[in-house]
Short mmCIF file of C-alpha atoms in Angstrom, two decimals:
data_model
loop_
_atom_site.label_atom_id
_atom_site.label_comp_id
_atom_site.label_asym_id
_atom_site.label_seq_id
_atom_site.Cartn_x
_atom_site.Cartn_y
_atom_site.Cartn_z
CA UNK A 1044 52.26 63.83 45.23
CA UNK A 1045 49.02 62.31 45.97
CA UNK A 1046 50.40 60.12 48.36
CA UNK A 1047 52.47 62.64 49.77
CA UNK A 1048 49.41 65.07 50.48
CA UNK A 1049 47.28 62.08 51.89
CA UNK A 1050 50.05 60.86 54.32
CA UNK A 1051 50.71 64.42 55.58
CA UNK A 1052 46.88 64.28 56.36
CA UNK A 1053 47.08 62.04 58.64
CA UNK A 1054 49.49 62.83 61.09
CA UNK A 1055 47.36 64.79 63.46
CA UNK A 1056 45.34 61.58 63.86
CA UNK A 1057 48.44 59.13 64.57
CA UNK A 1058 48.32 58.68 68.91
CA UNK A 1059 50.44 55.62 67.91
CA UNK A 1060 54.53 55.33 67.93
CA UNK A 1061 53.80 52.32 65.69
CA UNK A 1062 51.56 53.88 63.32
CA UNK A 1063 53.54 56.98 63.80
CA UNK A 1064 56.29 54.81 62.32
CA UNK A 1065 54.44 53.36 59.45
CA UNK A 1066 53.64 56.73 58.00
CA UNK A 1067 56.78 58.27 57.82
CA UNK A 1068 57.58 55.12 56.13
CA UNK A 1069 54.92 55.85 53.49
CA UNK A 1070 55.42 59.56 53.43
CA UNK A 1071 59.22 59.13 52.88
CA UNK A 1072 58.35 56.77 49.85
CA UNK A 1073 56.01 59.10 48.47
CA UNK A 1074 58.72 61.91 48.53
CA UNK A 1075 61.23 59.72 47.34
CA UNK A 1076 58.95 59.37 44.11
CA UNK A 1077 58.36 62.79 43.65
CA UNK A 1078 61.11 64.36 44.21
CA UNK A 1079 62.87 62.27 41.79
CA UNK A 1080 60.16 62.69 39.25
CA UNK A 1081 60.15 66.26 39.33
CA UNK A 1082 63.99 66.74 39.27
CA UNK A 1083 63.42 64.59 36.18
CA UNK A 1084 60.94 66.37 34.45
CA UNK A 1085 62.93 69.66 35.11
CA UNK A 1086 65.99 68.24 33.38
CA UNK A 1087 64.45 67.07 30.23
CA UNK A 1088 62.56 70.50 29.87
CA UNK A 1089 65.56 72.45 30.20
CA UNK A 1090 67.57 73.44 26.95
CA UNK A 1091 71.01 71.55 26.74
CA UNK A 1092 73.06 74.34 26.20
CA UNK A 1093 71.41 75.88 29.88
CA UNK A 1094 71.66 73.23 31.65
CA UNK A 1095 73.66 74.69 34.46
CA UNK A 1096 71.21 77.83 34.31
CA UNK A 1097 68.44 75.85 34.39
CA UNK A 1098 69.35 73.17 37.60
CA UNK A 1099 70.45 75.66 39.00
CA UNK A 1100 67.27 77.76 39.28
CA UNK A 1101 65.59 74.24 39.98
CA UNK A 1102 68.12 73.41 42.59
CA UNK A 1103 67.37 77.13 44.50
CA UNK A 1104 63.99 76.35 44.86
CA UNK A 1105 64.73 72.80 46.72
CA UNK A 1106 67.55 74.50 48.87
CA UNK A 1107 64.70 77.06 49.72
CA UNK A 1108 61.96 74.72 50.49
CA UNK A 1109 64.78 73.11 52.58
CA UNK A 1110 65.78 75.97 54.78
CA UNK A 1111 62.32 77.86 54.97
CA UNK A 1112 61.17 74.90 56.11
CA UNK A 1113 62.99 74.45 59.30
CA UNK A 1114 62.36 78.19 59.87
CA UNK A 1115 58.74 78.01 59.40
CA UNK A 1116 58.55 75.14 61.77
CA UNK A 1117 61.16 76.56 64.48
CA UNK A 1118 58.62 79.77 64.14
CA UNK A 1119 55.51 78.04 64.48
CA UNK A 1120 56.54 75.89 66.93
CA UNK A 1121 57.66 78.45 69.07
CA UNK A 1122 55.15 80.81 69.01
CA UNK A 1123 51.33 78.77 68.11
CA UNK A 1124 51.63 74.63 68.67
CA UNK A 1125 52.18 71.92 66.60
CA UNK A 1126 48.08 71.60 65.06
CA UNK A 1127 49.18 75.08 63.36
CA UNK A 1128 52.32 73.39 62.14
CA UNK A 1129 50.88 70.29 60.48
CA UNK A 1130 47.71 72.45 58.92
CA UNK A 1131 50.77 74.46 57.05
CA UNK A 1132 52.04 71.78 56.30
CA UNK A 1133 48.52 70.66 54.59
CA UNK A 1134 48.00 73.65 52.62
CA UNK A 1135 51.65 73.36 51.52
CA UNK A 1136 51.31 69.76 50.23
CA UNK A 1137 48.27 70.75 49.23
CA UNK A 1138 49.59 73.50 46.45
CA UNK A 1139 52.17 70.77 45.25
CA UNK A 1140 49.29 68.40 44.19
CA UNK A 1141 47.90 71.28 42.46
CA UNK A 1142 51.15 72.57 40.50
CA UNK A 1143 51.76 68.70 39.97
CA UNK A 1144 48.54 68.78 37.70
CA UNK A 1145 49.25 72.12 36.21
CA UNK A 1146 53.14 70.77 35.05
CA UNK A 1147 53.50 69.22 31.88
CA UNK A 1148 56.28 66.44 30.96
CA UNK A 1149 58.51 67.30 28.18
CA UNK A 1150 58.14 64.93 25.12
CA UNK A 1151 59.87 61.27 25.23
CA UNK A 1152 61.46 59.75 22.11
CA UNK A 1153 59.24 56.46 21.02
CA UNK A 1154 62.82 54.29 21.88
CA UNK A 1155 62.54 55.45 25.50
CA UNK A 1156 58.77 55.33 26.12
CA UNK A 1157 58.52 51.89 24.64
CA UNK A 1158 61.32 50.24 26.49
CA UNK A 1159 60.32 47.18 28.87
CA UNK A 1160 60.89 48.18 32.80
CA UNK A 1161 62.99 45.62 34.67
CA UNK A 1162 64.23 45.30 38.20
CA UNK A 1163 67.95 45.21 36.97
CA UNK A 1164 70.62 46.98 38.38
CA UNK A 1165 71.04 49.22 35.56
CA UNK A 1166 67.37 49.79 35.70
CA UNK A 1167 67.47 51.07 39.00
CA UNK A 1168 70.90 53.19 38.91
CA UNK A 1169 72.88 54.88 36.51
CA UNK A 1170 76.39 54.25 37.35
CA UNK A 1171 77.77 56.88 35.56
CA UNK A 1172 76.03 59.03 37.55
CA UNK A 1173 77.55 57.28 40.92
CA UNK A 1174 80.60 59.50 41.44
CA UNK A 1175 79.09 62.59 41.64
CA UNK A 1176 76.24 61.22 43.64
CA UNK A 1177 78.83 59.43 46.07
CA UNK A 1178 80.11 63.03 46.28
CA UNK A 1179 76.74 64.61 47.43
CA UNK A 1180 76.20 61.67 50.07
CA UNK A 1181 79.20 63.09 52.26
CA UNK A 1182 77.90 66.46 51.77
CA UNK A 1183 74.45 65.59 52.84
CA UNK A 1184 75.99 63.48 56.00
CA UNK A 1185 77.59 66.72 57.00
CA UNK A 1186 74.28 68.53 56.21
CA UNK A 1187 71.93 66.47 58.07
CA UNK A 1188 73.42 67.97 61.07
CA UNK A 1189 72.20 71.61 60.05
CA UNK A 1190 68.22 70.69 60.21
CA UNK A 1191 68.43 67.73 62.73
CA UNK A 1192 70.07 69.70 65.48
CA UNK A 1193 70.91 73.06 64.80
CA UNK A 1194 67.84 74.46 67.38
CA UNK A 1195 69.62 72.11 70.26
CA UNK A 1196 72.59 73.24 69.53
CA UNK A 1197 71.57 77.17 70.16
CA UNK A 1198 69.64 76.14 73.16
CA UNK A 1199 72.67 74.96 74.44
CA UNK A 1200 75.01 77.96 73.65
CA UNK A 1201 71.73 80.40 74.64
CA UNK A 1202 71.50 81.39 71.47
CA UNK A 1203 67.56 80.12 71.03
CA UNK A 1204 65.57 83.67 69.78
CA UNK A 1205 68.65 83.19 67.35
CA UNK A 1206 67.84 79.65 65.43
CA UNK A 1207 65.03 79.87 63.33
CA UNK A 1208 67.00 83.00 61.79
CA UNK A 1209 69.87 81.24 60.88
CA UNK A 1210 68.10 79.39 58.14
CA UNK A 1211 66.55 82.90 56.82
CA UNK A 1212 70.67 84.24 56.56
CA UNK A 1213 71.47 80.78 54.99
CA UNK A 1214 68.21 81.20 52.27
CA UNK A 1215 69.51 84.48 51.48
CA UNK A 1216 73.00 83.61 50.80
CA UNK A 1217 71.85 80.29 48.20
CA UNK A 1218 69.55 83.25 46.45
CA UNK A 1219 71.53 86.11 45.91
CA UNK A 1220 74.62 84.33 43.89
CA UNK A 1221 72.21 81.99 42.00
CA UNK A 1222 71.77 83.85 38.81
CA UNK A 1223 75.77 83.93 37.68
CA UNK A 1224 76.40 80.12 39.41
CA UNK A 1225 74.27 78.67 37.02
CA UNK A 1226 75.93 80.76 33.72
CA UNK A 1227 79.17 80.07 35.66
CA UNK A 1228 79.18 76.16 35.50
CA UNK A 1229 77.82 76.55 31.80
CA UNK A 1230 80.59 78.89 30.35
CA UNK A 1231 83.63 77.25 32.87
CA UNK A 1232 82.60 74.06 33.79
CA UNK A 1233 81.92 72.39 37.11
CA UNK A 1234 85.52 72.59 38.77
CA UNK A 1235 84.89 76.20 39.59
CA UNK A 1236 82.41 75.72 41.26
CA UNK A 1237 82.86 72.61 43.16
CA UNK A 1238 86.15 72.76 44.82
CA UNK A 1239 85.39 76.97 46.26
CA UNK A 1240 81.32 75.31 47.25
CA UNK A 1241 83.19 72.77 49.22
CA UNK A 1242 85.53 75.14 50.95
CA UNK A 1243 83.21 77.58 52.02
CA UNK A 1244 81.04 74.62 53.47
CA UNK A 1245 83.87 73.19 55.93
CA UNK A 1246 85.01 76.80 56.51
CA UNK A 1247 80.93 77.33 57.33
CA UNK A 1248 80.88 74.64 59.74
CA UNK A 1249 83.84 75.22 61.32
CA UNK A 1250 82.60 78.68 62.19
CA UNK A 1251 79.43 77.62 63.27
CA UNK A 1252 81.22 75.25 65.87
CA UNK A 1253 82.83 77.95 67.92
CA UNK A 1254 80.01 80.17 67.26
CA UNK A 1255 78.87 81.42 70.86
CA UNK A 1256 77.40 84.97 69.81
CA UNK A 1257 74.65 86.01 67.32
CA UNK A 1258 76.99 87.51 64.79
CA UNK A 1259 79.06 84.41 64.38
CA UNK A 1260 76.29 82.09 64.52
CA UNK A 1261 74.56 84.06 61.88
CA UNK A 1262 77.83 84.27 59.77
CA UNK A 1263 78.35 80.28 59.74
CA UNK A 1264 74.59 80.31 58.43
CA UNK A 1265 75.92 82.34 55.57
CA UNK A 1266 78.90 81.04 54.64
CA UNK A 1267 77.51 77.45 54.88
CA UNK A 1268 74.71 78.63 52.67
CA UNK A 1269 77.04 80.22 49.83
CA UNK A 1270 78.86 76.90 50.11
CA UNK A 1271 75.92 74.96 49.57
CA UNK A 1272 74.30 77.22 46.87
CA UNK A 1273 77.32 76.15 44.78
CA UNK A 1274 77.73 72.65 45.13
CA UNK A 1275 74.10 71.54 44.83
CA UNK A 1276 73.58 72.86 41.65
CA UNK A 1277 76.93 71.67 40.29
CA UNK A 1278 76.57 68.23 41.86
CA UNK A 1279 73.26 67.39 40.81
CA UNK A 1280 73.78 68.56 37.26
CA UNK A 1281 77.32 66.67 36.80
CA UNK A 1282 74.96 63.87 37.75
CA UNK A 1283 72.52 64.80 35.06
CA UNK A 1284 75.18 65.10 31.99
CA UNK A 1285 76.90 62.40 33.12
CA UNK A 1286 73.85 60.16 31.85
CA UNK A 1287 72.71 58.52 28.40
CA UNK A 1288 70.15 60.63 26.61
CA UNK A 1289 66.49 59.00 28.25
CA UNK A 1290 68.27 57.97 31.32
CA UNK A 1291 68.17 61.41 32.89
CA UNK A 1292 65.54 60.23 35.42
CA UNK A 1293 67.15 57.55 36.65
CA UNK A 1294 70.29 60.24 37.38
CA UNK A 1295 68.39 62.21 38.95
CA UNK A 1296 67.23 59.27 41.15
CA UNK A 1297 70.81 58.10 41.95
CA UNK A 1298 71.73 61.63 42.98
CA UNK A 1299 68.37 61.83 44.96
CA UNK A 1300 69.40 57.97 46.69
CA UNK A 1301 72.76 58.60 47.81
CA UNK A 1302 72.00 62.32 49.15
CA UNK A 1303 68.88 61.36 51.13
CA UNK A 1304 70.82 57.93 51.83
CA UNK A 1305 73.60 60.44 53.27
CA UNK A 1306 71.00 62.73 55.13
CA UNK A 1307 69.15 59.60 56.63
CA UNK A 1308 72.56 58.33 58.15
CA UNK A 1309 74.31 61.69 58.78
CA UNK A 1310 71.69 62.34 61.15
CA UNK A 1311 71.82 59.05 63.32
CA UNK A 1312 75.97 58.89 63.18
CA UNK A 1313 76.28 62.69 64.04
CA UNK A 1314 73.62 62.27 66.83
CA UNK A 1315 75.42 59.52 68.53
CA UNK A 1316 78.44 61.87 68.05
CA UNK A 1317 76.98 64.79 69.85
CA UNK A 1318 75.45 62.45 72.66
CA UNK A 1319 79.21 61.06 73.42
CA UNK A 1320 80.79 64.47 73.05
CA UNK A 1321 78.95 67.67 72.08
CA UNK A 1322 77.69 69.72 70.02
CA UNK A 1323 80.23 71.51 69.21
CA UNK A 1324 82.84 68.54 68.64
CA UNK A 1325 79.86 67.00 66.24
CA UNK A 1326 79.97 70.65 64.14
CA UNK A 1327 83.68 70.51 63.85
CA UNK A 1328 83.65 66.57 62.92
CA UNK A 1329 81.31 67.14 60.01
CA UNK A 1330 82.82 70.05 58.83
CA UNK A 1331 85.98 67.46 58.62
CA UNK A 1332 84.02 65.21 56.75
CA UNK A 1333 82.71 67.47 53.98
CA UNK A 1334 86.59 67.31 52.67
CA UNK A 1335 86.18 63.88 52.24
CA UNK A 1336 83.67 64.89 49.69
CA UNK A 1337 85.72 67.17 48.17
CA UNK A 1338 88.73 63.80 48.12
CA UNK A 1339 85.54 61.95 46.56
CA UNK A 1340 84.94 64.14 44.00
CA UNK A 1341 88.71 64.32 42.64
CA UNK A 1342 89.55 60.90 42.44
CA UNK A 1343 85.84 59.60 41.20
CA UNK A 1344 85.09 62.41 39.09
CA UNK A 1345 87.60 65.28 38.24
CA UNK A 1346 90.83 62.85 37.76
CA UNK A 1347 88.66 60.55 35.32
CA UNK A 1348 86.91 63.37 33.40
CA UNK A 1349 91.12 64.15 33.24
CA UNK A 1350 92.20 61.32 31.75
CA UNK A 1351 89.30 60.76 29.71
CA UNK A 1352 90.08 63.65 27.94
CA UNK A 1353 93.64 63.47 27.53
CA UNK A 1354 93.10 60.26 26.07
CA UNK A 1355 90.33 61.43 23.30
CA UNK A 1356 93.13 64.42 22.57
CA UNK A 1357 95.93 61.48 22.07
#
């Protein structure tokens, strides 16, 4: 967090492409670290038997940061320059440097404290945490194309006073349903969740690339948001209980790897997309591809949870 505070710090003094370059390289490491260590410390503080409850609360408050964010900027932006932008974005870091002091870790067992740290592969990822997190890398492909573009895109279909609100309609919708999604995975499992979360997403995106007035544009935001209020949550925690007891950090950092892995890449692939075709045609593609995830989930995750538990009633 410290390192994320003193990189955002800088960037009103970077004249450089190079050094410009360099410190996004540092920031992105230092929110790499943090956000893993935090989803982390969340999951080991959280009671076992609320575990859906609990991510799920957790979860809100990242999908939040994520779609206030883009509004705040849009808004900013748009109506001061971007000094104002990256002195909010100061304060902001700012705050989480302060909270980061103010949280404390839940206890470790001695077993998991005193164990050696090695640069293995097991050390690095939990595999049984891989399906899921395979899962939430096609969803965050498909994502990526909601912060990276979405003000171009209503530019282009004059829908520009529009944009920064879509992301308040989307925040709204990942609020309002949170306090029964989290009870809902605990008392039914994740299935319920997952399969409707990823249905509402492609039905979300699909919407949102025909969209050429407010009210439809402002509906996809919605239904995209409901979408994604569901299968965070679920995804991330699967992730979570999928893991040895001690390991949950390095879940959380495998679910953390292959969703920023699949935001990092979404947004280069899709952009090429929408260069060579348009916007439009790249909304419609990646609500296509958040099936895929749904494909992902079945056969990696659902179908072996299946047989795994046919076999232990045998």
């Amino acid at each position: 967090l410290a390192l994320f505070f003193a990189s955002t710090l800088l960037y009103p003094a970077i004249h450089s492409l190079l050094l410009l370059l360099a410190l996004r390289a540092i920031h992105g490491g230092s929110y790499g670290m943090s956000s893993t260590m935090t989803g982390a410390m969340a999951a080991e503080l959280i009671p076992a038997a609320r575990k859906g409850e609990g991510i799920g609360y957790f979860s809100m408050f990242m999908s939040l940061a994520m779609v206030i964010g883009p509004f705040l900027g849009l808004t900013l932006v748009h109506q001061a320059n971007y000094t104002v932008l990256f002195i909010v974005c100061i304060c902001l870091t700012a705050f989480s440097l302060l909270f980061g002091f103010l949280t404390k870790e839940a206890p470790k067992e001695a077993s998991v404290k005193n164990k050696p740290f090695s640069l293995s592969w097991s050390s690095i990822v939990e595999a049984k945490a891989l399906p899921v997190s395979l899962a939430g890398f096609v969803l965050a492909f498909s994502y990526s194309s909601l912060t990276s573009f979405i003000s171009v895109f209503a530019k282009e279909i004059d829908l520009t006073e529009v944009a920064s609100y879509f992301f308040v309609v989307f925040a709204v919708m990942i609020v309002l349903p949170r306090p029964i999604i989290g009870k809902i995975f605990d008392r039914y499992g994740e299935h319920v969740l997952a399969y409707p979360g990823i249905a509402l997403f492609v039905i979300g995106m699909l919407i949102l690339g025909s969209a050429h007035s407010p009210a439809v544009f402002l509906l996809s935001g919605a239904v995209i948001g409901l979408g994604h209020g569901a299968i965070i949550p679920c995804f991330q925690t699967v992730a979570l209980r999928s893991a040895p007891s001690g390991r949950s950090g390095l879940a959380t950092g495998t679910f953390f790897l292959m969703f920023d892995l699949g935001y990092g890449i979404g947004s280069y692939v899709l952009g090429v997309v929408a260069q060579h075709t348009h916007y439009e045609t790249m909304y419609h593609i990646a609500g296509l591809l958040v099936i895929l995830s749904g494909v992902v989930y079945y056969v990696l995750h659902h179908r072996v949870q299946s047989r795994t538990q046919l076999g232990k009633a045998v």
